[in-house]
Tab-separated table of C-alpha atoms in Angstrom:
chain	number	residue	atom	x	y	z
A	261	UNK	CA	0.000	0.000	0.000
A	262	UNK	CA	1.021	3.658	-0.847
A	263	UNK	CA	2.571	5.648	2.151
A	264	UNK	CA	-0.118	7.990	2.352
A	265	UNK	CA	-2.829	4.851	2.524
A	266	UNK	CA	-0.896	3.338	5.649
A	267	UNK	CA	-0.537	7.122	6.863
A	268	UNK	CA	-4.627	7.064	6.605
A	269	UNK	CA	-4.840	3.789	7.802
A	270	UNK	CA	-2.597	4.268	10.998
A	271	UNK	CA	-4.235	7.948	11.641
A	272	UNK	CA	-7.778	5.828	11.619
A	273	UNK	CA	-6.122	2.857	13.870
A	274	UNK	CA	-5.156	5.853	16.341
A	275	UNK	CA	-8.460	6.647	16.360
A	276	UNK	CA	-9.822	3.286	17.241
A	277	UNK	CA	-7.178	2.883	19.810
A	278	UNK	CA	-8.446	5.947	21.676
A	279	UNK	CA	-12.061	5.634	21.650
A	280	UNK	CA	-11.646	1.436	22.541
A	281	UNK	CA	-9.419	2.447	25.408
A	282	UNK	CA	-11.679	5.336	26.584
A	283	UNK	CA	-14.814	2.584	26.364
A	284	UNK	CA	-13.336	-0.040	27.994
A	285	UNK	CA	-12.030	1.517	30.778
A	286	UNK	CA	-15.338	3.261	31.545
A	287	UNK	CA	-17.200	-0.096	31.280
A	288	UNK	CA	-15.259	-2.378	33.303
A	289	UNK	CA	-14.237	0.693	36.025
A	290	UNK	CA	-15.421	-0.666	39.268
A	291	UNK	CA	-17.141	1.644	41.327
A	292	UNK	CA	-16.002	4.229	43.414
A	293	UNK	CA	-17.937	6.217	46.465
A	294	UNK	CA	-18.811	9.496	45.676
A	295	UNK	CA	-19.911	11.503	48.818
A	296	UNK	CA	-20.760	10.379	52.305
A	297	UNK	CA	-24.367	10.507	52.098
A	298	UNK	CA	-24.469	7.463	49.658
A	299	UNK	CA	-23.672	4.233	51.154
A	300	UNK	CA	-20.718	1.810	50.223
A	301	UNK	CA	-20.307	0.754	46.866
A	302	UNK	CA	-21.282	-3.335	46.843
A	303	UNK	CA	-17.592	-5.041	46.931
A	304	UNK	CA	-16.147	-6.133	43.216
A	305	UNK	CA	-15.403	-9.361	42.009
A	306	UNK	CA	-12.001	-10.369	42.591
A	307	UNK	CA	-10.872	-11.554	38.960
A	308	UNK	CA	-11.831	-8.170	37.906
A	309	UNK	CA	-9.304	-6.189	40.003
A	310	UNK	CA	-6.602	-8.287	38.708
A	311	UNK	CA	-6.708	-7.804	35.206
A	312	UNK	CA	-8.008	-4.413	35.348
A	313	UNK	CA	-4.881	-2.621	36.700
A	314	UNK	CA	-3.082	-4.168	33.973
A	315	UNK	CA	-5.840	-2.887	31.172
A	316	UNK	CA	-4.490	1.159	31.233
A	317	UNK	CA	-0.792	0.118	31.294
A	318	UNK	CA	-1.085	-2.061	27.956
A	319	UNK	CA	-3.814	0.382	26.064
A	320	UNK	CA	-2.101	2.958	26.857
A	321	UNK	CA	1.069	1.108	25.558
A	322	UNK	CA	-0.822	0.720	22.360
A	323	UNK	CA	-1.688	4.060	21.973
A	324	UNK	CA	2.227	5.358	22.070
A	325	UNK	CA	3.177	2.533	19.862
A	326	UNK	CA	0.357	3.637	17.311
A	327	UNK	CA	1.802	7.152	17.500
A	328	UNK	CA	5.638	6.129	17.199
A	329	UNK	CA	4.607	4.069	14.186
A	330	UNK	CA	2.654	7.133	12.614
A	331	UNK	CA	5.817	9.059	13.532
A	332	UNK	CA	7.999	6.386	12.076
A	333	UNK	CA	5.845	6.818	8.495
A	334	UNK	CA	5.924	10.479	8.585
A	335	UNK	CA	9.512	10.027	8.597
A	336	UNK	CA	9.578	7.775	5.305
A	337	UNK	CA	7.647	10.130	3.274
A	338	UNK	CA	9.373	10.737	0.290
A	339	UNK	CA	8.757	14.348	-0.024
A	340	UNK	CA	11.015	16.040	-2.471
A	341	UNK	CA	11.520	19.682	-1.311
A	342	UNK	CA	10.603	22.272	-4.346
A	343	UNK	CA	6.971	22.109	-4.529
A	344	UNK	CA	4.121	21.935	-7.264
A	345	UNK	CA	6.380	24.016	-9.486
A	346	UNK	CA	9.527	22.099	-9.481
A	347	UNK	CA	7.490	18.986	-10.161
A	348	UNK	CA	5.767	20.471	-13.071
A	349	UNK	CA	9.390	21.520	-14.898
A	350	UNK	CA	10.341	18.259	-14.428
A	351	UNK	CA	7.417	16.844	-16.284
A	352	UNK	CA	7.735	19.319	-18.795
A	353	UNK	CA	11.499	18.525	-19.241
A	354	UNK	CA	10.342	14.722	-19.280
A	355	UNK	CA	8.410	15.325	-21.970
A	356	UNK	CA	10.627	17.350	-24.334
A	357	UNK	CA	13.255	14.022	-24.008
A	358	UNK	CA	10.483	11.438	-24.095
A	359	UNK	CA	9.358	13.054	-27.758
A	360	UNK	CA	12.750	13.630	-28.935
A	361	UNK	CA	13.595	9.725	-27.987
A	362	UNK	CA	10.363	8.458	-29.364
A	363	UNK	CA	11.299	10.185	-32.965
A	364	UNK	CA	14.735	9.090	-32.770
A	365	UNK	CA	13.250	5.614	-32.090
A	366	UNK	CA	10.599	6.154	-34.926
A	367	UNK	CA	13.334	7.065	-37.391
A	368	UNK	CA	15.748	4.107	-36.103
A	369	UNK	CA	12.820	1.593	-36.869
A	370	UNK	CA	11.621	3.352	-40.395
A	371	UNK	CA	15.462	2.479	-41.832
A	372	UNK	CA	15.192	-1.313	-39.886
A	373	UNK	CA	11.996	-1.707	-41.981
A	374	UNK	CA	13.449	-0.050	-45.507
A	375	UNK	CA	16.158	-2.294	-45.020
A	376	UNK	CA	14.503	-5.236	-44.185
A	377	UNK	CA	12.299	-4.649	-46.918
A	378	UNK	CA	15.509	-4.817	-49.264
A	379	UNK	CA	16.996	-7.942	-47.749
A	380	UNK	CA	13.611	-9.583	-48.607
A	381	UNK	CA	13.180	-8.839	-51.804
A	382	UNK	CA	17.208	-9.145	-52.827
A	383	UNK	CA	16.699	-12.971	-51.173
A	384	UNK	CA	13.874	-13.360	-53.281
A	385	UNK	CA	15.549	-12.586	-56.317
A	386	UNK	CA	18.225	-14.823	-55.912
A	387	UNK	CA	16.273	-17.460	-54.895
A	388	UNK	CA	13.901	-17.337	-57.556
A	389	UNK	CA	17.886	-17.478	-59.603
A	390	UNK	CA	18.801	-20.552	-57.943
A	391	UNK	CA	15.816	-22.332	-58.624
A	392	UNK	CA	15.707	-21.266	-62.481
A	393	UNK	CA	11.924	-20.017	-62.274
A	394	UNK	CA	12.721	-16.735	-63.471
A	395	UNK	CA	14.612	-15.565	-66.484
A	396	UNK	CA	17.499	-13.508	-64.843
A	397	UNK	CA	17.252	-9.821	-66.044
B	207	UNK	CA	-41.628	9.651	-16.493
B	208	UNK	CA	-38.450	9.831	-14.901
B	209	UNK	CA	-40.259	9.226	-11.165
B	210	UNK	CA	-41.807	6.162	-12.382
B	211	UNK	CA	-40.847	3.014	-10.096
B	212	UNK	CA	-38.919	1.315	-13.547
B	213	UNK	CA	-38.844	4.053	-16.211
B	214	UNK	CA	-38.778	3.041	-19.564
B	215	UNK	CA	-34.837	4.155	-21.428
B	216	UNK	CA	-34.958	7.499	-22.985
B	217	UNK	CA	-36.627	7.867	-26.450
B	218	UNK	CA	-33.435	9.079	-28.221
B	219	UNK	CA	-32.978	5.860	-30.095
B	220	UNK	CA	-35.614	6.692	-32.341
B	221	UNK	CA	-33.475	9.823	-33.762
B	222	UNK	CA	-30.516	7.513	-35.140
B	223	UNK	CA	-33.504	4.692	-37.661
B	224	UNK	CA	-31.460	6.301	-40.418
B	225	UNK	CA	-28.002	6.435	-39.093
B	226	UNK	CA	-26.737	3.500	-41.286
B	227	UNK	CA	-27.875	5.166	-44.333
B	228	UNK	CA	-27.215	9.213	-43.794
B	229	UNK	CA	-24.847	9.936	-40.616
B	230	UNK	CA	-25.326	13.085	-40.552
B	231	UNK	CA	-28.823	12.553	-40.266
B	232	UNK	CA	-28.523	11.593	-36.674
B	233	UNK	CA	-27.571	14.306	-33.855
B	234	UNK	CA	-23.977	14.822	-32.604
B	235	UNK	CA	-23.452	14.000	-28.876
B	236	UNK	CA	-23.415	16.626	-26.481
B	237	UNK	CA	-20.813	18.650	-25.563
B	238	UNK	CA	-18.840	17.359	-22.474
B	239	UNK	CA	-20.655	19.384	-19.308
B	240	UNK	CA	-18.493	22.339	-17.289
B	241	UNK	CA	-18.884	23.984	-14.264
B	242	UNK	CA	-21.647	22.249	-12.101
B	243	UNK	CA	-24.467	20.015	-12.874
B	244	UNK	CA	-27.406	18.227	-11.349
B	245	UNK	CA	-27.587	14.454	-11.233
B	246	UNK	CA	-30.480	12.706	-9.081
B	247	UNK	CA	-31.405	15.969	-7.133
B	248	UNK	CA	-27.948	16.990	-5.967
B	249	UNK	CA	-24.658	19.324	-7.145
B	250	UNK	CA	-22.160	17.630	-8.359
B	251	UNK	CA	-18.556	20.163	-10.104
B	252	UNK	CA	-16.530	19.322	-12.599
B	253	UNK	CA	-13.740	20.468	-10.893
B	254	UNK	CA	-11.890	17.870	-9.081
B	255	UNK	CA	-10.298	19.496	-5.984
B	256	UNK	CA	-10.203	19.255	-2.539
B	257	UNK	CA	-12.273	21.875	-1.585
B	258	UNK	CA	-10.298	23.542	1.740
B	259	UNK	CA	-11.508	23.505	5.360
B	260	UNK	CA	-12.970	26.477	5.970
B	261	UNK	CA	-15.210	25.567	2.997
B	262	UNK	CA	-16.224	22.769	5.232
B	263	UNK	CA	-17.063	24.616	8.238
B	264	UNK	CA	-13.249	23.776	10.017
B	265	UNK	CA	-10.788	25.383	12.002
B	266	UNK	CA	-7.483	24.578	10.537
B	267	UNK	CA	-4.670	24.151	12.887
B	268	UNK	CA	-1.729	24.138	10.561
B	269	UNK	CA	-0.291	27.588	9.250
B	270	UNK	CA	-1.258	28.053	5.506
B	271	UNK	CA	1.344	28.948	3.450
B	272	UNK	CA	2.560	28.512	-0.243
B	273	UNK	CA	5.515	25.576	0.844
B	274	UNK	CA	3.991	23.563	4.115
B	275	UNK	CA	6.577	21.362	5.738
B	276	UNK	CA	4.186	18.427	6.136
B	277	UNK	CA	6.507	16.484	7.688
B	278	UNK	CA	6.659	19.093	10.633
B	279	UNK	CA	2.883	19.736	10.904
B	280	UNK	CA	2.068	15.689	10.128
B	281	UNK	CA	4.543	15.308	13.699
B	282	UNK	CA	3.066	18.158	15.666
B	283	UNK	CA	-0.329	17.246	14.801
B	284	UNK	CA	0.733	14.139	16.118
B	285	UNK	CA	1.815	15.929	19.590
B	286	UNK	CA	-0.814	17.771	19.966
B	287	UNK	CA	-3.479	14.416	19.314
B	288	UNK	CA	-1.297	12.594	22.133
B	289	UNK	CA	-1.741	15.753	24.762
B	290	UNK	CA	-5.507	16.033	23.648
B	291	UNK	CA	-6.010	12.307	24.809
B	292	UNK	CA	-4.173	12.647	28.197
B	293	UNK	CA	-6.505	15.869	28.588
B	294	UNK	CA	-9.525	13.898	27.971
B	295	UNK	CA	-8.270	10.943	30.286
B	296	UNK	CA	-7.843	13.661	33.112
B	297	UNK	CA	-11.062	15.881	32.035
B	298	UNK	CA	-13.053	12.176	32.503
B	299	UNK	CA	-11.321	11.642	35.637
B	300	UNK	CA	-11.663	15.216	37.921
B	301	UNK	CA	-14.940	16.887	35.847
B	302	UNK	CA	-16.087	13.946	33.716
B	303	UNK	CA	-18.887	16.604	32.700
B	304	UNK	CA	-16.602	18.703	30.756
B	305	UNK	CA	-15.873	16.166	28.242
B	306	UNK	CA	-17.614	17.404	24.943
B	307	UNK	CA	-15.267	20.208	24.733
B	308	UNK	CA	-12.035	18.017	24.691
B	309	UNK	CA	-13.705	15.159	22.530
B	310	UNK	CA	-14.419	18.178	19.816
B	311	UNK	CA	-10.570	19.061	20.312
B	312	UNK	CA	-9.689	15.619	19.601
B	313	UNK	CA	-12.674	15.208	16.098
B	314	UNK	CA	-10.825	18.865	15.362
B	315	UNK	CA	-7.308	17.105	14.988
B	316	UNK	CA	-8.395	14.159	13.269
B	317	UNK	CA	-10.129	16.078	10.813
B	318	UNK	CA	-6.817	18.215	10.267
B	319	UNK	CA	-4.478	14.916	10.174
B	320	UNK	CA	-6.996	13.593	7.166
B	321	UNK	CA	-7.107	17.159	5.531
B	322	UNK	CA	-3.414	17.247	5.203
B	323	UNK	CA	-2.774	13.525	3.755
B	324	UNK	CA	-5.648	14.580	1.067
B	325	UNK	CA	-3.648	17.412	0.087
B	326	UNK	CA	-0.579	15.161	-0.450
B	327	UNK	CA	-2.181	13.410	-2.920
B	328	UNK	CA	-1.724	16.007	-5.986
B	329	UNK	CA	1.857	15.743	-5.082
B	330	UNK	CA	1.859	12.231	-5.101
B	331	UNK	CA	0.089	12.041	-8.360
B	332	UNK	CA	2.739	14.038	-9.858
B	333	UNK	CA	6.007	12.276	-8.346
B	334	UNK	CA	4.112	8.656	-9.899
B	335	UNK	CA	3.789	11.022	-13.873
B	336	UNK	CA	7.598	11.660	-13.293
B	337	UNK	CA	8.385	7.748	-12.668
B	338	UNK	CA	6.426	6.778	-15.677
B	339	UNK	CA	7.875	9.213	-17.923
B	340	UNK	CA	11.295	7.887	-16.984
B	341	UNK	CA	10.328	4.480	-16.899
B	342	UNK	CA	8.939	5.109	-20.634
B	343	UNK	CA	12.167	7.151	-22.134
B	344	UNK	CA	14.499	4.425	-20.122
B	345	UNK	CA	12.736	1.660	-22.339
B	346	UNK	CA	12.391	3.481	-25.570
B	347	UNK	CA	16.335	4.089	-25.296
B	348	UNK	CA	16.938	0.960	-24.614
B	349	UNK	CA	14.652	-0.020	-27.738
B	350	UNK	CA	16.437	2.525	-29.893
B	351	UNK	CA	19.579	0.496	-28.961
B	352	UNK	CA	18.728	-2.462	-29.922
B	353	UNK	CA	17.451	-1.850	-32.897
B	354	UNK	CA	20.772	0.116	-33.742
B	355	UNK	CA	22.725	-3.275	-32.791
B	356	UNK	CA	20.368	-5.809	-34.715
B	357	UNK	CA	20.486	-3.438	-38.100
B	358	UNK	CA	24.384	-3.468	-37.811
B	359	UNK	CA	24.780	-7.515	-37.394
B	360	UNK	CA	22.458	-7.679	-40.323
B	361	UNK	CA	25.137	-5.200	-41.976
B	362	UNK	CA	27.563	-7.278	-40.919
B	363	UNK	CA	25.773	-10.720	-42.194
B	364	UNK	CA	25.557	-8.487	-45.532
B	365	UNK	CA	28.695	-7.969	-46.009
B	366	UNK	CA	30.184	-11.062	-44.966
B	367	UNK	CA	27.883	-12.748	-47.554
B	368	UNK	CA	28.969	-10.708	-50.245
B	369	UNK	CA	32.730	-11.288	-49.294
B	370	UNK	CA	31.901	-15.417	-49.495
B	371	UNK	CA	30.213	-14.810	-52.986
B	372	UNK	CA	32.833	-12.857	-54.039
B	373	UNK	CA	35.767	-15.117	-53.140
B	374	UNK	CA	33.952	-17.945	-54.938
């Protein structure tokens, strides 16, 4: 894929990242109390504090590796300093050569085909010689 | 006609029953369309460009500019995407009902990240005319030389010939 596709693509996977980390911590946050007047929040489930801690540290691990990678892309572009107008002399100069080579090319195969037309019709001369069908001029 | 469930094609066949016989009978095509047009109740332009974003209604973070360092503004983009995340994470955490302002931040960035690869894309589409331009004279050189090479062995098959007849 193109460098600017995977730059989409990894702008878009940045995206995901954030709004799947943002999500999933706010589902599986276990609660917390609020103010005195409410009573204690009813006690988690064990298996969820375990894994839980962990969740932040590796999402969040995700994230900056998602970022260093779109940093890492931005650094292969292969932007050639000089602009639109620098591009467009080029073309223009790439142009001039590609017509001049394609007539040099047309002339080159013009003078293959004259020739070739003489070879043919000197080797059927002389074969029309060899094998006597023809009165030699 | 044309709101009916299955329309029937347009009539304009009938105009070309003679075209075998008298072509000029028949009309020409139309011109090719400019500017704007209608199709199926909405605008559609000719002009194929990517329209800017304050057309779209957009702030745009990244200085304007005739030559834009994209590489620069692609990174701090990048920077300033990171920070806007860490500010949501805290916003959520001390005054979770602030958060609309930072998530618009954040839908602000994105937009500008996207913007700016779009507008790559002319330059891209360039840089791949200039590779296949060279690609194309590369090849047609290296045609011109062969053909040079096989016209002077066929020379050279000439002449040899001749100098076998001759020594007969």
């Amino acid at each position: 894929m193109d460098i600017i596709s995977q730059l989409q693509e990894q702008v878009n996977q940045i995206a995901g990242l954030t709004f799947n980390t943002f999500g999933t911590l706010q589902r599986d946050a276990p609660s917390v109390r609020l103010s005195q007047n409410y009573p204690e929040p009813p006690p988690n489930p064990t298996e969820d504090a375990a894994t839980f801690s962990e969740q932040p540290k590796q999402m969040s691990a995700a994230l900056v590796k998602a970022a260093k990678q779109f940093d890492a892309l931005v650094a292969a572009l292969p932007l050639s300093e000089g602009g639109e107008e620098a591009q467009l002399k080029k073309i223009a100069e790439l142009e001039a050569e590609n017509d001049a080579v394609g007539q040099e090319l047309q002339r080159q195969l013009e003078a293959a085909e004259r020739e070739l037309k003489q070879v043919q019709e000197l080797f059927s001369q002389t074969t029309d010689n060899c094998l006597n069908l023809k009165k030699p001029d | 006609m044309a709101t009916a469930t299955y329309p029937p094609p347009p009539p304009f066949y009938r105009l070309y029953k003679d075209y075998t016989e008298n072509p000029e009978s028949a009309p020409e095509p139309p011109p090719p369309i400019e500017g704007t047009y209608v199709c199926y109740g909405s605008n559609y332009t000719t002009d194929d460009v990517l329209p800017s974003l304050e057309e779209q209604g957009v702030r745009q973070l990244y200085p304007k500019g005739p030559n834009l360092d994209f590489k620069k503004e692609l990174r701090s983009l990048n920077r300033e995407l990171q920070l806007h995340i860490l500010e949501l994470a805290d916003v959520l955490v001390e005054r979770p009902s602030q958060y609309a302002r930072r998530v618009e931040d954040i839908s602000l960035i994105f937009k500008n990240l996207h913007h700016l690869l779009n507008s790559l894309r002319p330059h891209q589409a360039r840089a791949t005319l200039i590779h296949i331009l060279e690609l194309q004279i590369q090849r047609r050189k290296q045609a011109v030389e062969d053909i040079k090479r096989r016209r002077e062995e066929a020379q050279k098959l000439l002449k040899e010939a001749l100098g076998t007849l001759e020594g007969q």
